[in-house]
Coordinates of C-alpha atoms in Angstrom, one line a residue:
X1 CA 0.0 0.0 0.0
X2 CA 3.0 2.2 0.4
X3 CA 4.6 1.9 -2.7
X4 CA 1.2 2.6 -4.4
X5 CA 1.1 5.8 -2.6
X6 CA 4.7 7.0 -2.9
X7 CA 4.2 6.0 -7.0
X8 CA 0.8 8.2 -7.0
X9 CA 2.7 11.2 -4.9
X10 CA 5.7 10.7 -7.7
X11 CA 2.9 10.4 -10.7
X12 CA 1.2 14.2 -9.7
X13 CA 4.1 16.0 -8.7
X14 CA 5.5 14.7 -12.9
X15 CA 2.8 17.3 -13.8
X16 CA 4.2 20.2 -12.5
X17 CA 6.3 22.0 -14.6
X18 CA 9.7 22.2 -13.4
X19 CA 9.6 25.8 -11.5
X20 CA 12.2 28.2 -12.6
X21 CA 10.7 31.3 -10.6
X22 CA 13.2 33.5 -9.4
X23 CA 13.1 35.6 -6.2
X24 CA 14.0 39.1 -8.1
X25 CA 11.8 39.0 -11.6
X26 CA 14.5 40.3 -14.2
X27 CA 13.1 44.2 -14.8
X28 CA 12.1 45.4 -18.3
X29 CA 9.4 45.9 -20.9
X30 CA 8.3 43.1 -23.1
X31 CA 6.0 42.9 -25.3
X32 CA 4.9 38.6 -26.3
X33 CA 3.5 38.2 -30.0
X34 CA 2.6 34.9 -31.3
X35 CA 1.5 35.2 -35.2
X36 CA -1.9 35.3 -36.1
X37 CA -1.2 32.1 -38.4
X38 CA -0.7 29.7 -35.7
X39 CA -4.4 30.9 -34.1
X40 CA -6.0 30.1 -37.9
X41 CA -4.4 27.4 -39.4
X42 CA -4.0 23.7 -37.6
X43 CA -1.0 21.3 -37.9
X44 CA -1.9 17.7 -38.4
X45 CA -0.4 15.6 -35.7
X46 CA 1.5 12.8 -38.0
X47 CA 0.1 9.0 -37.0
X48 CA -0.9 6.3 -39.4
X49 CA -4.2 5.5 -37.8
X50 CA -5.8 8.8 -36.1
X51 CA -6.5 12.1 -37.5
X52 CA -5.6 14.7 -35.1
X53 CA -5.0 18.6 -35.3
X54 CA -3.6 20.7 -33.6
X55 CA -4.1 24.8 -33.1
X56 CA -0.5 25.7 -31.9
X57 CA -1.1 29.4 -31.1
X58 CA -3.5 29.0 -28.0
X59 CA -1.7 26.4 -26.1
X60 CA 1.8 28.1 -26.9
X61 CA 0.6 31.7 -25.5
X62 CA -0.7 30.0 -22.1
X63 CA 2.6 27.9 -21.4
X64 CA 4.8 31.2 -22.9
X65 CA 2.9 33.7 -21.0
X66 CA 3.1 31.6 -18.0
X67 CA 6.5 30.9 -17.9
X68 CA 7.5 34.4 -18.9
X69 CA 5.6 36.3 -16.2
X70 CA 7.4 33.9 -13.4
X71 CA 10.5 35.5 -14.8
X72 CA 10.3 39.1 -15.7
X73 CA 8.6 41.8 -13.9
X74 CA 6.3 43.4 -17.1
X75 CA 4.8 40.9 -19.6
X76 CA 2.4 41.6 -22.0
X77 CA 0.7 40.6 -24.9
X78 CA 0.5 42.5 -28.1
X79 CA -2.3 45.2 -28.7
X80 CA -3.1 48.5 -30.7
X81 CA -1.7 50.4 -28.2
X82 CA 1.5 48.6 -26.7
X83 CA 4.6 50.3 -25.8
X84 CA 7.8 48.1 -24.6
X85 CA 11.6 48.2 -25.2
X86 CA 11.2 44.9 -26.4
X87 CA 9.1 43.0 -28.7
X88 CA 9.0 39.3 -28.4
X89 CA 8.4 37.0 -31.4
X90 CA 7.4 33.5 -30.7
X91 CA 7.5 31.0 -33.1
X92 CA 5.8 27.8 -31.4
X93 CA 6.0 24.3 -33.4
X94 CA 5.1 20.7 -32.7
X95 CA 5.7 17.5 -34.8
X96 CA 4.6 14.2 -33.3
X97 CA 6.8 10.5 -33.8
X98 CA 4.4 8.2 -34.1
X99 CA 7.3 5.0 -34.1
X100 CA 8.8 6.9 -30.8
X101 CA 5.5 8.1 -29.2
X102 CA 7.5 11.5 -28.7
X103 CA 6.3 14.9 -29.1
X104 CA 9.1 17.7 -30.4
X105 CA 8.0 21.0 -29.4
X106 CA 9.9 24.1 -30.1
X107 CA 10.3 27.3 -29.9
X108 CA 11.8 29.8 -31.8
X109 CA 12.0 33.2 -30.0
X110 CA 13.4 36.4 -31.7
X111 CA 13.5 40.3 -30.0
X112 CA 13.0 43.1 -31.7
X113 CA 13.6 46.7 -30.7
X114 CA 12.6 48.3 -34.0
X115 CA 11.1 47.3 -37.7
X116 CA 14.4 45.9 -38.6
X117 CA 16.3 42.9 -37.9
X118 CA 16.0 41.1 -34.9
X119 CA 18.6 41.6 -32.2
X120 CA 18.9 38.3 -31.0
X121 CA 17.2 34.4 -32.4
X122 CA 17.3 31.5 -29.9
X123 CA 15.7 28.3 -30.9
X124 CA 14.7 25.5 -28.5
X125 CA 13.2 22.2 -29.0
X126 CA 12.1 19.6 -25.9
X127 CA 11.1 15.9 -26.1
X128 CA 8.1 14.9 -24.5
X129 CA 7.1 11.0 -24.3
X130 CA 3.4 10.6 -24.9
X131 CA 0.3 8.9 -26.5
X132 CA -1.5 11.4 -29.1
X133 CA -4.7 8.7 -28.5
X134 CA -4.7 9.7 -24.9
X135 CA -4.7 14.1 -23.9
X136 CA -1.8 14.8 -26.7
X137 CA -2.7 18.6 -25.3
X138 CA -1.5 17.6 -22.0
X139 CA 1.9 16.6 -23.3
X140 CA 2.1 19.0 -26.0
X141 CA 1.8 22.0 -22.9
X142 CA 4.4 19.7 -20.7
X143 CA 6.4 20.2 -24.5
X144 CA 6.0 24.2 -24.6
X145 CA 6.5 25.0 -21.3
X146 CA 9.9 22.8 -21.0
X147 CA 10.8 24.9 -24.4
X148 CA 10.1 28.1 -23.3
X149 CA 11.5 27.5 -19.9
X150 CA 14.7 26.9 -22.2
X151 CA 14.2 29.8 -24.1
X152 CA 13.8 31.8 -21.4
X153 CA 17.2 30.6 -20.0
X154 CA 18.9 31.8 -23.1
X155 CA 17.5 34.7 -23.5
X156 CA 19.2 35.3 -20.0
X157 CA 22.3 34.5 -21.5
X158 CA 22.2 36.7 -24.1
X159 CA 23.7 40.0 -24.0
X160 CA 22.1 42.0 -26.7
X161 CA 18.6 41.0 -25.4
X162 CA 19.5 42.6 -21.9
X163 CA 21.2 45.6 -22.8
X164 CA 17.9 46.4 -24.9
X165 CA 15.9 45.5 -21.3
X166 CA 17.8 47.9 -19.5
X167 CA 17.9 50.6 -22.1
X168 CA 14.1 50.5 -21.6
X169 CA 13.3 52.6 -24.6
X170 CA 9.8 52.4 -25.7
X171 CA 8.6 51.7 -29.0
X172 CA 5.1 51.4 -30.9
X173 CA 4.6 47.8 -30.5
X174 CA 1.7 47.5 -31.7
X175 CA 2.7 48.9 -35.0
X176 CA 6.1 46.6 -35.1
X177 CA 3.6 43.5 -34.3
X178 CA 2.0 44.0 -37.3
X179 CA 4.7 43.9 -39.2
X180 CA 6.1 40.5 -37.6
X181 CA 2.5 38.8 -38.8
X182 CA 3.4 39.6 -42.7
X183 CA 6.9 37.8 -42.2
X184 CA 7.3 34.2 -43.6
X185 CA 7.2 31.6 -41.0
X186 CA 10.4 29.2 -41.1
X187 CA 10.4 26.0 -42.9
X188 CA 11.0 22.9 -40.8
X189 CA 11.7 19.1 -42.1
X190 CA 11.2 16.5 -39.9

């Protein structure tokens, strides 16, 4: 009876995301936008029996907004009338093995400061083990939030990206996001 109640304990806490909050939020203005695409057009989930799709943009924002606002002090999402030193592009993608039973999510996050090129690109991609027959959006959130916790631990790392934080010069970010949405997404192969 023990074991069966130490392997249930172990079995809910696998749930929680691992926590990466930190005591003092990093300080700065960002701005999150996720392209309009991934809110209107579904991926297919590849498996040779079942036919399952899968809207990438709703289930991204919740794990990236989540897992950003545990680790800077002002997150927001994009609107009309936004203002931040940063703008935040996120990319979110997810490809299913079917032979492996693995889930690849990934994100691909790039900051802007103005209409121009980015100032910094990070790209992170997690493997989660799951059935898509049983909750695939349970493991494809357990997927995001494990790459956006990575993301968010490179962004971090990267100079250019916190120098442009501490600058903390406003722009129109509603304006810039607008922009970002007529960009071509990247081109994966699996």
């Amino acid at each position: 009876m023990t074991k069966l109640i130490l392997a249930a304990a172990l079995l809910s806490i696998s749930y929680i995301p691992f926590g990466y909050a930190a005591a003092n939020p990093q300080s700065g203005n960002i701005v999150v936008h996720i392209a309009k695409r991934n809110y209107f057009h579904p991926v297919r989930l590849l498996h040779p029996y079942l036919d399952v799709w899968h809207m990438k943009g709703p289930l991204a924002e919740k794990a990236a907004m989540s897992a950003l606002q545990t680790r800077f002090s002002n997150i927001n999402e994009c609107s009309a009338n936004s203002e931040a030193s940063v703008v935040l592009l996120l990319e979110p993608n997810v490809f299913y093995n079917a032979q492996l039973r693995v889930f690849y999510t990934e994100f691909i996050a790039r900051a802007y400061t103005n209409a121009g090129d980015p100032i910094t690109q990070v790209r992170r991609e997690t493997e989660q083990l799951g059935l898509l027959s049983s909750t695939p959006k349970f493991f494809i959130e357990k997927g995001y939030i494990s790459a956006m916790n990575q993301t968010i631990e490179a962004l971090l790392a990267d100079q250019a990206f916190l120098s442009a934080l501490d600058k903390n010069t406003p722009i129109k970010a509603g304006e810039l996001c607008n922009t970002l949405d007529k960009l071509p997404s990247e081109t994966f192969y699996y």
